[in-house]
Amino acid sequence: MTIGARIPRVEDERFLRGEGRYVADIAMPFMVEAYVLRSPYPHAHIRSIDASEALALDGVEAVITASDLPDDLPPIPCRIPTHGDLGPYLQYPLARDRVRYVGEPIALIIAKSRAVCEDAAELVEIDFDPLPPVVDPEAAIKPDAALVHEAGNLAGRWGFDLGAVDDALKNATYVVSEKFSIQRHTAMPLETRGLIASYDVGRNLLDIHGPTKVVHTNRNVLAAMLGMGEAEIRMVEPDVGGSFGARGEFYPEDYLIPFAAIRLRKPVRWIEDRIEHFAAINHSRESAFEVTACADAEGMITAFDVRLVTDMGAFIRTHGDVVPSHAAASFPGPYRVRNYRIDAMTVMTNKTPTGTYRAPGMFEANFARERALDRLAAKIGIDPAELRRRNLIPADMMPWHVGTESVKRPTIFDSGNFPHVFERALEAYGWDAPIEREADGWLRGRGICALVEPSGLGPFEGVRIEVDQHGYATIFSGSSNQGQGHETVLAQIASSILGLPVEKIRVRHGDTGIITFGGGTYASRTAVLGGNAVHSAAVGIRDKALKTASAKFDIPLEELSLREGEIWHGGKNEPVISLGGIARMLMPGNPEFLKPPSDMNMPDNDGLVVTSYIRGVPGGTSAFAVHMADVLVDPRTGDTRVENYFVACDIGRQLNPLIVEGQLIGGVAQGIGGTFLEELTYSEDGQLTTGTFADYMMPNVYNMPPVGTLVLEETKAPGNVLGVKGVGEIGPSGVPAAIGNAIADALKATSGLNILPLTPERVLAAASTVERP
Amino acid sequence: MTHHQVELTVNGSKVSMQVEPRQSLADALRSQLGLTGTHLGCEHGVCGACTIIVDGEPVRGCLMLGVQAEGAEVLTVEGVSPSEGLSPIQEALREHHGLQCGFCTPGMVMALHHLFTITPSPSEDEINEAISGQLCRCTGYQGIVSAAKAVAQKQRENRSHDTTVNGKENSCRSA
């Protein structure tokens, strides 16, 4: 069986040799380059735009502003159900008479080179009338706040009220109330975005290279915005340098570049630079929680009462309010808490719009909940692990209905033996092992975070498998790949059914021209849904091949089997026929039949081809994970050093342990960035002040502790035949909680460490609250 | 804008490029010579994706101008890849899952190539230092460091089996 094999990836060779083909590596004859002129103001009226000097510059082809776009152009829609109507907050591709964040597109400049575009941008005269910017979400919802949109700064207020929270609070023996805030930061893939659009005017065909993540959805959105048929547009994903949720959503440029290609009737290429990327890509994570958690005398958690304020930025983008929605739906985590209330507010500000980043809402909620639980454990006077142990949802209560919903789907933890996995995790890490509390004036602490990571969400996924006459199989997948390793793992699944080596199985993905429908890649869904679709289609190929061989050679079906790409009859030494041979027999117009079998034209075979679409389980599937860390803290300086990091998880079944480990460790690295380093900060006047890699610090090799993993295949996901659960988002999801708890443990601090990132200043502030000898 | 003719050696071949004075060397290699293995991740010298070797030293291709490369010897990822398959460094990165999206990978390969050129069997500290200027957003670096350690180990083993030639140890340029 190839499923579960720890094999290196088939896609690696081209990347290692520098032969990956990313969007900036693609060029076309007569191609021109585009540049997006962006707002330098966070909030201003646009009085006038004069592009005449720019247009006069040699090499400039066009300067497109909002007045050049169709009057009836709709804004970019949400692609996900939202809490209430967020229509008034949607973004148009170009600002019309007002800008609302630094970086908002105002004009598209097209010229023979990017450099000439930038020269021209200097010559565009825009008369702005600045308005007061709204930067802080708490200030934004005060009655006298300036308005980002006429519809009001409070875009949504909603929540859940389950059980009897007030009674639980009244009867509780232990209560803690804490405020937490998670800073604005984002995915920051190493490759910036880019698009190249070309238009065939005679045939009304539009080709776009560069989209990723949800190409079918984006194609349909673009078709509606341009008034074209869906099949008249082809979106093709090249190699992609990371997404982590942010890249591949439908952004203003995803309309503007194709629009320009149609208007100019020339291929138009836009390659975002890093400075643009900082202001233009969806930001994420900025949220504030107020958490009251309470427990009875036995240390059973009796309620969570939560207030959540999420900064949405200046517009609602394609993700709608999915980030706070996921946070609210899953806040109670892996604990059997039936009394749960949350009051969630989504707030507009004059900052870059927001969307998802790996473990959206979960990173945030896990930090707030798990830090609060450590406070609760301290108050009760029990070990943090013991509090969690007492409250984990037991296996016999699965599936666990949280009682909430997100994006109109119920939040259900489908399966798992949380207590068992928890004990395995503690044991593997050595949670109870003694800890040397001091070393050279540094203090050592140990922290934990338990979490549930939902995955495999979204309505469906599909693949088509085709086998050619030489015995090569190709999987045409509806999902997209930004580095995760789909070309290997999807091939492994097909290989395990067809018996072909993975080298004979090609995987193509992210292309609306190769498969009719596709869900795309988000919510750790490809292994769960795409994998299920590959399995189903491969089984279909096997069955079709065996039936064809049975009929052709007159051998009972039950005496035939498929092994190593060939069909075998019982104990015979020679295969009956190869898979390629069957593919040849099933070709329409099969050359073996020189004469038509009747005097009439008739339907013919359609090849050794099977298409399979899989409808997703409404609640997806959920993986349980435990993060643990040992951290050294210098109470004199606030400096910290993570000595050891560990993630244990139950993901049902591993498709490729090498890739699973890579996802976990790489995810932890992003979590470490979010815990200590990364922050998109704004000045009071609404300017992004960490807009380069010199200011926005991402982890380098020195920031990484050794990361250990324990990957269990304990409880198969009941909703898919492979039993797999998503692994991609477990890595970052628990990092700030486990590390925050470890630092608090080191310092024996009973306040502070609730604001991310955990900078030396904040650690020092927490240290200073504790009296030391 | 005027163009300048620049003559240089790239991956062992003498070439000539027409560059604008403001064009970076990385840009010129990509657009003039089609050497798209050199990636641009930030264009302000931090991420290291554009790392190439110029006259024996690792250089940010985005911070050096094309016109500065007159007469230089430039080595890119295309130049360190064998005609088929993978070099020992590249193979180790694959074995140890030292890459995911592949975007930082050419820069990482070049940084390690340089390390193994000057230090045939580097220590873990030397490996960390060599890649400390290379950002990778996907892997968390663990696989990259493991790969480099494995190559270093192999080099040590090879060296201990090698006989010395003319009193000198064989250099390990094969990495």
PDB file of N, CA and C in Angstrom, chain B residues 92-168:
ATOM      1  N   ALA B  92      19.537  15.755  -0.796  1.00  0.00           N
ATOM      2  CA  ALA B  92      19.324  15.709   0.652  1.00  0.00           C
ATOM      3  C   ALA B  92      18.124  16.576   1.045  1.00  0.00           C
ATOM      4  N   LEU B  93      17.984  17.719   0.409  1.00  0.00           N
ATOM      5  CA  LEU B  93      16.823  18.570   0.710  1.00  0.00           C
ATOM      6  C   LEU B  93      15.520  17.829   0.380  1.00  0.00           C
ATOM      7  N   ARG B  94      15.547  17.056  -0.682  1.00  0.00           N
ATOM      8  CA  ARG B  94      14.359  16.285  -1.043  1.00  0.00           C
ATOM      9  C   ARG B  94      14.108  15.179  -0.008  1.00  0.00           C
ATOM     10  N   GLU B  95      15.165  14.450   0.325  1.00  0.00           N
ATOM     11  CA  GLU B  95      15.021  13.339   1.272  1.00  0.00           C
ATOM     12  C   GLU B  95      14.503  13.810   2.637  1.00  0.00           C
ATOM     13  N   HIS B  96      14.952  15.004   3.057  1.00  0.00           N
ATOM     14  CA  HIS B  96      14.613  15.503   4.390  1.00  0.00           C
ATOM     15  C   HIS B  96      13.446  16.482   4.365  1.00  0.00           C
ATOM     16  N   HIS B  97      12.756  16.560   3.250  1.00  0.00           N
ATOM     17  CA  HIS B  97      11.589  17.430   3.107  1.00  0.00           C
ATOM     18  C   HIS B  97      11.953  18.873   3.493  1.00  0.00           C
ATOM     19  N   GLY B  98      13.067  19.327   2.920  1.00  0.00           N
ATOM     20  CA  GLY B  98      13.549  20.666   3.217  1.00  0.00           C
ATOM     21  C   GLY B  98      12.951  21.738   2.321  1.00  0.00           C
ATOM     22  N   LEU B  99      11.824  21.418   1.709  1.00  0.00           N
ATOM     23  CA  LEU B  99      11.138  22.422   0.886  1.00  0.00           C
ATOM     24  C   LEU B  99       9.660  22.054   0.796  1.00  0.00           C
ATOM     25  N   GLN B 100       8.844  23.076   0.636  1.00  0.00           N
ATOM     26  CA  GLN B 100       7.424  22.827   0.386  1.00  0.00           C
ATOM     27  C   GLN B 100       6.999  23.563  -0.884  1.00  0.00           C
ATOM     28  N   CYS B 101       6.814  24.886  -0.792  1.00  0.00           N
ATOM     29  CA  CYS B 101       6.349  25.600  -1.997  1.00  0.00           C
ATOM     30  C   CYS B 101       7.460  25.771  -3.015  1.00  0.00           C
ATOM     31  N   GLY B 102       8.709  25.683  -2.589  1.00  0.00           N
ATOM     32  CA  GLY B 102       9.822  25.738  -3.526  1.00  0.00           C
ATOM     33  C   GLY B 102      10.299  27.134  -3.869  1.00  0.00           C
ATOM     34  N   PHE B 103       9.681  28.161  -3.322  1.00  0.00           N
ATOM     35  CA  PHE B 103      10.031  29.505  -3.761  1.00  0.00           C
ATOM     36  C   PHE B 103      11.362  29.978  -3.175  1.00  0.00           C
ATOM     37  N   CYS B 104      11.613  29.654  -1.906  1.00  0.00           N
ATOM     38  CA  CYS B 104      12.901  30.037  -1.304  1.00  0.00           C
ATOM     39  C   CYS B 104      14.000  29.071  -1.704  1.00  0.00           C
ATOM     40  N   THR B 105      13.619  27.938  -2.281  1.00  0.00           N
ATOM     41  CA  THR B 105      14.527  26.812  -2.466  1.00  0.00           C
ATOM     42  C   THR B 105      15.786  27.138  -3.281  1.00  0.00           C
ATOM     43  N   PRO B 106      15.674  27.814  -4.431  1.00  0.00           N
ATOM     44  CA  PRO B 106      16.916  28.109  -5.168  1.00  0.00           C
ATOM     45  C   PRO B 106      17.900  28.928  -4.337  1.00  0.00           C
ATOM     46  N   GLY B 107      17.402  29.902  -3.588  1.00  0.00           N
ATOM     47  CA  GLY B 107      18.291  30.700  -2.733  1.00  0.00           C
ATOM     48  C   GLY B 107      18.923  29.845  -1.652  1.00  0.00           C
ATOM     49  N   MET B 108      18.129  28.940  -1.104  1.00  0.00           N
ATOM     50  CA  MET B 108      18.620  28.036  -0.064  1.00  0.00           C
ATOM     51  C   MET B 108      19.697  27.108  -0.654  1.00  0.00           C
ATOM     52  N   VAL B 109      19.431  26.590  -1.843  1.00  0.00           N
ATOM     53  CA  VAL B 109      20.407  25.712  -2.510  1.00  0.00           C
ATOM     54  C   VAL B 109      21.719  26.460  -2.727  1.00  0.00           C
ATOM     55  N   MET B 110      21.624  27.726  -3.146  1.00  0.00           N
ATOM     56  CA  MET B 110      22.841  28.490  -3.412  1.00  0.00           C
ATOM     57  C   MET B 110      23.609  28.798  -2.123  1.00  0.00           C
ATOM     58  N   ALA B 111      22.869  29.135  -1.059  1.00  0.00           N
ATOM     59  CA  ALA B 111      23.539  29.420   0.213  1.00  0.00           C
ATOM     60  C   ALA B 111      24.274  28.170   0.709  1.00  0.00           C
ATOM     61  N   LEU B 112      23.617  27.028   0.580  1.00  0.00           N
ATOM     62  CA  LEU B 112      24.256  25.780   1.023  1.00  0.00           C
ATOM     63  C   LEU B 112      25.396  25.386   0.086  1.00  0.00           C
ATOM     64  N   HIS B 113      25.202  25.620  -1.183  1.00  0.00           N
ATOM     65  CA  HIS B 113      26.275  25.314  -2.139  1.00  0.00           C
ATOM     66  C   HIS B 113      27.539  26.082  -1.754  1.00  0.00           C
ATOM     67  N   HIS B 114      27.331  27.356  -1.428  1.00  0.00           N
ATOM     68  CA  HIS B 114      28.500  28.171  -1.042  1.00  0.00           C
ATOM     69  C   HIS B 114      29.133  27.640   0.245  1.00  0.00           C
ATOM     70  N   LEU B 115      28.274  27.300   1.204  1.00  0.00           N
ATOM     71  CA  LEU B 115      28.788  26.775   2.468  1.00  0.00           C
ATOM     72  C   LEU B 115      29.662  25.544   2.230  1.00  0.00           C
ATOM     73  N   PHE B 116      29.154  24.615   1.425  1.00  0.00           N
ATOM     74  CA  PHE B 116      29.906  23.373   1.220  1.00  0.00           C
ATOM     75  C   PHE B 116      31.130  23.595   0.332  1.00  0.00           C
ATOM     76  N   THR B 117      31.148  24.675  -0.427  1.00  0.00           N
ATOM     77  CA  THR B 117      32.336  24.992  -1.209  1.00  0.00           C
ATOM     78  C   THR B 117      33.466  25.458  -0.289  1.00  0.00           C
ATOM     79  N   ILE B 118      33.101  26.278   0.703  1.00  0.00           N
ATOM     80  CA  ILE B 118      34.170  26.807   1.571  1.00  0.00           C
ATOM     81  C   ILE B 118      34.421  25.924   2.788  1.00  0.00           C
ATOM     82  N   THR B 119      33.428  25.124   3.188  1.00  0.00           N
ATOM     83  CA  THR B 119      33.547  24.289   4.386  1.00  0.00           C
ATOM     84  C   THR B 119      32.995  22.902   4.059  1.00  0.00           C
ATOM     85  N   PRO B 120      33.832  22.002   3.651  1.00  0.00           N
ATOM     86  CA  PRO B 120      33.322  20.705   3.165  1.00  0.00           C
ATOM     87  C   PRO B 120      32.431  19.961   4.167  1.00  0.00           C
ATOM     88  N   SER B 121      32.759  19.993   5.457  1.00  0.00           N
ATOM     89  CA  SER B 121      31.853  19.306   6.388  1.00  0.00           C
ATOM     90  C   SER B 121      31.519  20.237   7.548  1.00  0.00           C
ATOM     91  N   PRO B 122      30.587  21.146   7.316  1.00  0.00           N
ATOM     92  CA  PRO B 122      30.293  22.186   8.311  1.00  0.00           C
ATOM     93  C   PRO B 122      29.586  21.629   9.539  1.00  0.00           C
ATOM     94  N   SER B 123      29.743  22.356  10.644  1.00  0.00           N
ATOM     95  CA  SER B 123      29.029  22.018  11.875  1.00  0.00           C
ATOM     96  C   SER B 123      27.608  22.562  11.790  1.00  0.00           C
ATOM     97  N   GLU B 124      26.782  22.182  12.772  1.00  0.00           N
ATOM     98  CA  GLU B 124      25.401  22.673  12.776  1.00  0.00           C
ATOM     99  C   GLU B 124      25.374  24.203  12.915  1.00  0.00           C
ATOM    100  N   ASP B 125      26.282  24.746  13.738  1.00  0.00           N
ATOM    101  CA  ASP B 125      26.350  26.203  13.880  1.00  0.00           C
ATOM    102  C   ASP B 125      26.662  26.873  12.544  1.00  0.00           C
ATOM    103  N   GLU B 126      27.597  26.268  11.825  1.00  0.00           N
ATOM    104  CA  GLU B 126      27.959  26.850  10.527  1.00  0.00           C
ATOM    105  C   GLU B 126      26.806  26.748   9.534  1.00  0.00           C
ATOM    106  N   ILE B 127      26.071  25.662   9.620  1.00  0.00           N
ATOM    107  CA  ILE B 127      24.900  25.503   8.746  1.00  0.00           C
ATOM    108  C   ILE B 127      23.860  26.575   9.074  1.00  0.00           C
ATOM    109  N   ASN B 128      23.575  26.727  10.363  1.00  0.00           N
ATOM    110  CA  ASN B 128      22.590  27.736  10.768  1.00  0.00           C
ATOM    111  C   ASN B 128      23.005  29.112  10.289  1.00  0.00           C
ATOM    112  N   GLU B 129      24.285  29.409  10.470  1.00  0.00           N
ATOM    113  CA  GLU B 129      24.742  30.738  10.063  1.00  0.00           C
ATOM    114  C   GLU B 129      24.601  30.922   8.553  1.00  0.00           C
ATOM    115  N   ALA B 130      24.910  29.863   7.823  1.00  0.00           N
ATOM    116  CA  ALA B 130      24.874  29.976   6.355  1.00  0.00           C
ATOM    117  C   ALA B 130      23.465  30.241   5.839  1.00  0.00           C
ATOM    118  N   ILE B 131      22.450  29.742   6.537  1.00  0.00           N
ATOM    119  CA  ILE B 131      21.077  29.949   6.040  1.00  0.00           C
ATOM    120  C   ILE B 131      20.322  30.979   6.873  1.00  0.00           C
ATOM    121  N   SER B 132      21.024  31.652   7.785  1.00  0.00           N
ATOM    122  CA  SER B 132      20.316  32.591   8.658  1.00  0.00           C
ATOM    123  C   SER B 132      19.781  33.795   7.890  1.00  0.00           C
ATOM    124  N   GLY B 133      20.317  34.034   6.711  1.00  0.00           N
ATOM    125  CA  GLY B 133      19.797  35.134   5.900  1.00  0.00           C
ATOM    126  C   GLY B 133      18.811  34.683   4.843  1.00  0.00           C
ATOM    127  N   GLN B 134      18.352  33.447   4.954  1.00  0.00           N
ATOM    128  CA  GLN B 134      17.407  32.914   3.972  1.00  0.00           C
ATOM    129  C   GLN B 134      16.074  32.666   4.689  1.00  0.00           C
ATOM    130  N   LEU B 135      15.024  33.348   4.262  1.00  0.00           N
ATOM    131  CA  LEU B 135      13.715  33.093   4.877  1.00  0.00           C
ATOM    132  C   LEU B 135      13.004  31.963   4.152  1.00  0.00           C
ATOM    133  N   CYS B 136      12.422  31.073   4.947  1.00  0.00           N
ATOM    134  CA  CYS B 136      11.547  30.036   4.403  1.00  0.00           C
ATOM    135  C   CYS B 136      10.259  30.126   5.189  1.00  0.00           C
ATOM    136  N   ARG B 137       9.139  30.274   4.529  1.00  0.00           N
ATOM    137  CA  ARG B 137       7.865  30.422   5.231  1.00  0.00           C
ATOM    138  C   ARG B 137       7.183  29.084   5.462  1.00  0.00           C
ATOM    139  N   CYS B 138       7.650  28.032   4.792  1.00  0.00           N
ATOM    140  CA  CYS B 138       6.904  26.766   4.836  1.00  0.00           C
ATOM    141  C   CYS B 138       7.443  25.758   5.847  1.00  0.00           C
ATOM    142  N   THR B 139       8.756  25.581   5.891  1.00  0.00           N
ATOM    143  CA  THR B 139       9.274  24.348   6.507  1.00  0.00           C
ATOM    144  C   THR B 139       9.635  24.466   7.980  1.00  0.00           C
ATOM    145  N   GLY B 140       9.843  25.669   8.478  1.00  0.00           N
ATOM    146  CA  GLY B 140      10.360  25.778   9.840  1.00  0.00           C
ATOM    147  C   GLY B 140      11.828  25.406   9.933  1.00  0.00           C
ATOM    148  N   TYR B 141      12.480  25.264   8.789  1.00  0.00           N
ATOM    149  CA  TYR B 141      13.943  25.092   8.671  1.00  0.00           C
ATOM    150  C   TYR B 141      14.467  23.729   9.129  1.00  0.00           C
ATOM    151  N   GLN B 142      13.680  22.983   9.884  1.00  0.00           N
ATOM    152  CA  GLN B 142      14.214  21.754  10.478  1.00  0.00           C
ATOM    153  C   GLN B 142      14.708  20.786   9.402  1.00  0.00           C
ATOM    154  N   GLY B 143      13.890  20.616   8.341  1.00  0.00           N
ATOM    155  CA  GLY B 143      14.264  19.707   7.255  1.00  0.00           C
ATOM    156  C   GLY B 143      15.480  20.201   6.489  1.00  0.00           C
ATOM    157  N   ILE B 144      15.605  21.520   6.393  1.00  0.00           N
ATOM    158  CA  ILE B 144      16.742  22.096   5.662  1.00  0.00           C
ATOM    159  C   ILE B 144      18.031  21.835   6.438  1.00  0.00           C
ATOM    160  N   VAL B 145      17.971  22.074   7.736  1.00  0.00           N
ATOM    161  CA  VAL B 145      19.161  21.845   8.569  1.00  0.00           C
ATOM    162  C   VAL B 145      19.515  20.357   8.584  1.00  0.00           C
ATOM    163  N   SER B 146      18.494  19.504   8.712  1.00  0.00           N
ATOM    164  CA  SER B 146      18.767  18.050   8.687  1.00  0.00           C
ATOM    165  C   SER B 146      19.435  17.642   7.389  1.00  0.00           C
ATOM    166  N   ALA B 147      18.950  18.212   6.290  1.00  0.00           N
ATOM    167  CA  ALA B 147      19.520  17.871   4.982  1.00  0.00           C
ATOM    168  C   ALA B 147      20.992  18.273   4.934  1.00  0.00           C
ATOM    169  N   ALA B 148      21.275  19.480   5.388  1.00  0.00           N
ATOM    170  CA  ALA B 148      22.664  19.958   5.334  1.00  0.00           C
ATOM    171  C   ALA B 148      23.560  19.126   6.243  1.00  0.00           C
ATOM    172  N   LYS B 149      23.011  18.743   7.416  1.00  0.00           N
ATOM    173  CA  LYS B 149      23.800  17.903   8.324  1.00  0.00           C
ATOM    174  C   LYS B 149      24.100  16.545   7.686  1.00  0.00           C
ATOM    175  N   ALA B 150      23.119  16.024   6.975  1.00  0.00           N
ATOM    176  CA  ALA B 150      23.325  14.724   6.327  1.00  0.00           C
ATOM    177  C   ALA B 150      24.409  14.815   5.257  1.00  0.00           C
ATOM    178  N   VAL B 151      24.402  15.919   4.506  1.00  0.00           N
ATOM    179  CA  VAL B 151      25.433  16.095   3.478  1.00  0.00           C
ATOM    180  C   VAL B 151      26.813  16.216   4.152  1.00  0.00           C
ATOM    181  N   ALA B 152      26.848  16.995   5.240  1.00  0.00           N
ATOM    182  CA  ALA B 152      28.124  17.181   5.957  1.00  0.00           C
ATOM    183  C   ALA B 152      28.648  15.845   6.476  1.00  0.00           C
ATOM    184  N   GLN B 153      27.744  15.057   7.003  1.00  0.00           N
ATOM    185  CA  GLN B 153      28.123  13.744   7.528  1.00  0.00           C
ATOM    186  C   GLN B 153      28.715  12.870   6.422  1.00  0.00           C
ATOM    187  N   LYS B 154      28.024  12.890   5.280  1.00  0.00           N
ATOM    188  CA  LYS B 154      28.480  12.086   4.153  1.00  0.00           C
ATOM    189  C   LYS B 154      29.872  12.550   3.694  1.00  0.00           C
ATOM    190  N   GLN B 155      30.052  13.869   3.699  1.00  0.00           N
ATOM    191  CA  GLN B 155      31.353  14.413   3.296  1.00  0.00           C
ATOM    192  C   GLN B 155      32.443  13.936   4.252  1.00  0.00           C
ATOM    193  N   ARG B 156      32.110  13.928   5.545  1.00  0.00           N
ATOM    194  CA  ARG B 156      33.095  13.476   6.535  1.00  0.00           C
ATOM    195  C   ARG B 156      33.478  12.026   6.277  1.00  0.00           C
ATOM    196  N   GLU B 157      32.445  11.217   5.993  1.00  0.00           N
ATOM    197  CA  GLU B 157      32.717   9.801   5.732  1.00  0.00           C
ATOM    198  C   GLU B 157      33.573   9.640   4.484  1.00  0.00           C
ATOM    199  N   ASN B 158      33.216  10.399   3.433  1.00  0.00           N
ATOM    200  CA  ASN B 158      33.989  10.312   2.190  1.00  0.00           C
ATOM    201  C   ASN B 158      35.440  10.710   2.422  1.00  0.00           C
ATOM    202  N   ARG B 159      35.606  11.775   3.221  1.00  0.00           N
ATOM    203  CA  ARG B 159      36.959  12.258   3.469  1.00  0.00           C
ATOM    204  C   ARG B 159      37.792  11.237   4.218  1.00  0.00           C
ATOM    205  N   SER B 160      37.153  10.573   5.173  1.00  0.00           N
ATOM    206  CA  SER B 160      37.930   9.620   5.960  1.00  0.00           C
ATOM    207  C   SER B 160      38.302   8.402   5.110  1.00  0.00           C
ATOM    208  N   HIS B 161      37.529   8.144   4.033  1.00  0.00           N
ATOM    209  CA  HIS B 161      37.890   7.034   3.155  1.00  0.00           C
ATOM    210  C   HIS B 161      38.885   7.435   2.072  1.00  0.00           C
ATOM    211  N   ASP B 162      38.903   8.745   1.778  1.00  0.00           N
ATOM    212  CA  ASP B 162      39.791   9.205   0.714  1.00  0.00           C
ATOM    213  C   ASP B 162      41.246   9.082   1.140  1.00  0.00           C
ATOM    214  N   THR B 163      42.076   8.723   0.193  1.00  0.00           N
ATOM    215  CA  THR B 163      43.508   8.842   0.450  1.00  0.00           C
ATOM    216  C   THR B 163      43.908  10.265   0.083  1.00  0.00           C
ATOM    217  N   THR B 164      44.934  10.735   0.708  1.00  0.00           N
ATOM    218  CA  THR B 164      45.349  12.098   0.382  1.00  0.00           C
ATOM    219  C   THR B 164      46.147  12.097  -0.917  1.00  0.00           C
ATOM    220  N   VAL B 165      45.974  13.167  -1.644  1.00  0.00           N
ATOM    221  CA  VAL B 165      46.655  13.311  -2.918  1.00  0.00           C
ATOM    222  C   VAL B 165      47.683  14.421  -2.776  1.00  0.00           C
ATOM    223  N   ASN B 166      48.910  14.126  -3.073  1.00  0.00           N
ATOM    224  CA  ASN B 166      49.991  15.123  -2.970  1.00  0.00           C
ATOM    225  C   ASN B 166      50.016  15.782  -1.602  1.00  0.00           C
ATOM    226  N   GLY B 167      49.707  15.010  -0.598  1.00  0.00           N
ATOM    227  CA  GLY B 167      49.752  15.561   0.752  1.00  0.00           C
ATOM    228  C   GLY B 167      48.557  16.432   1.106  1.00  0.00           C
ATOM    229  N   LYS B 168      47.685  16.673   0.126  1.00  0.00           N
ATOM    230  CA  LYS B 168      46.506  17.507   0.418  1.00  0.00           C
ATOM    231  C   LYS B 168      45.261  16.635   0.391  1.00  0.00           C
TER     232      LYS B 168
END
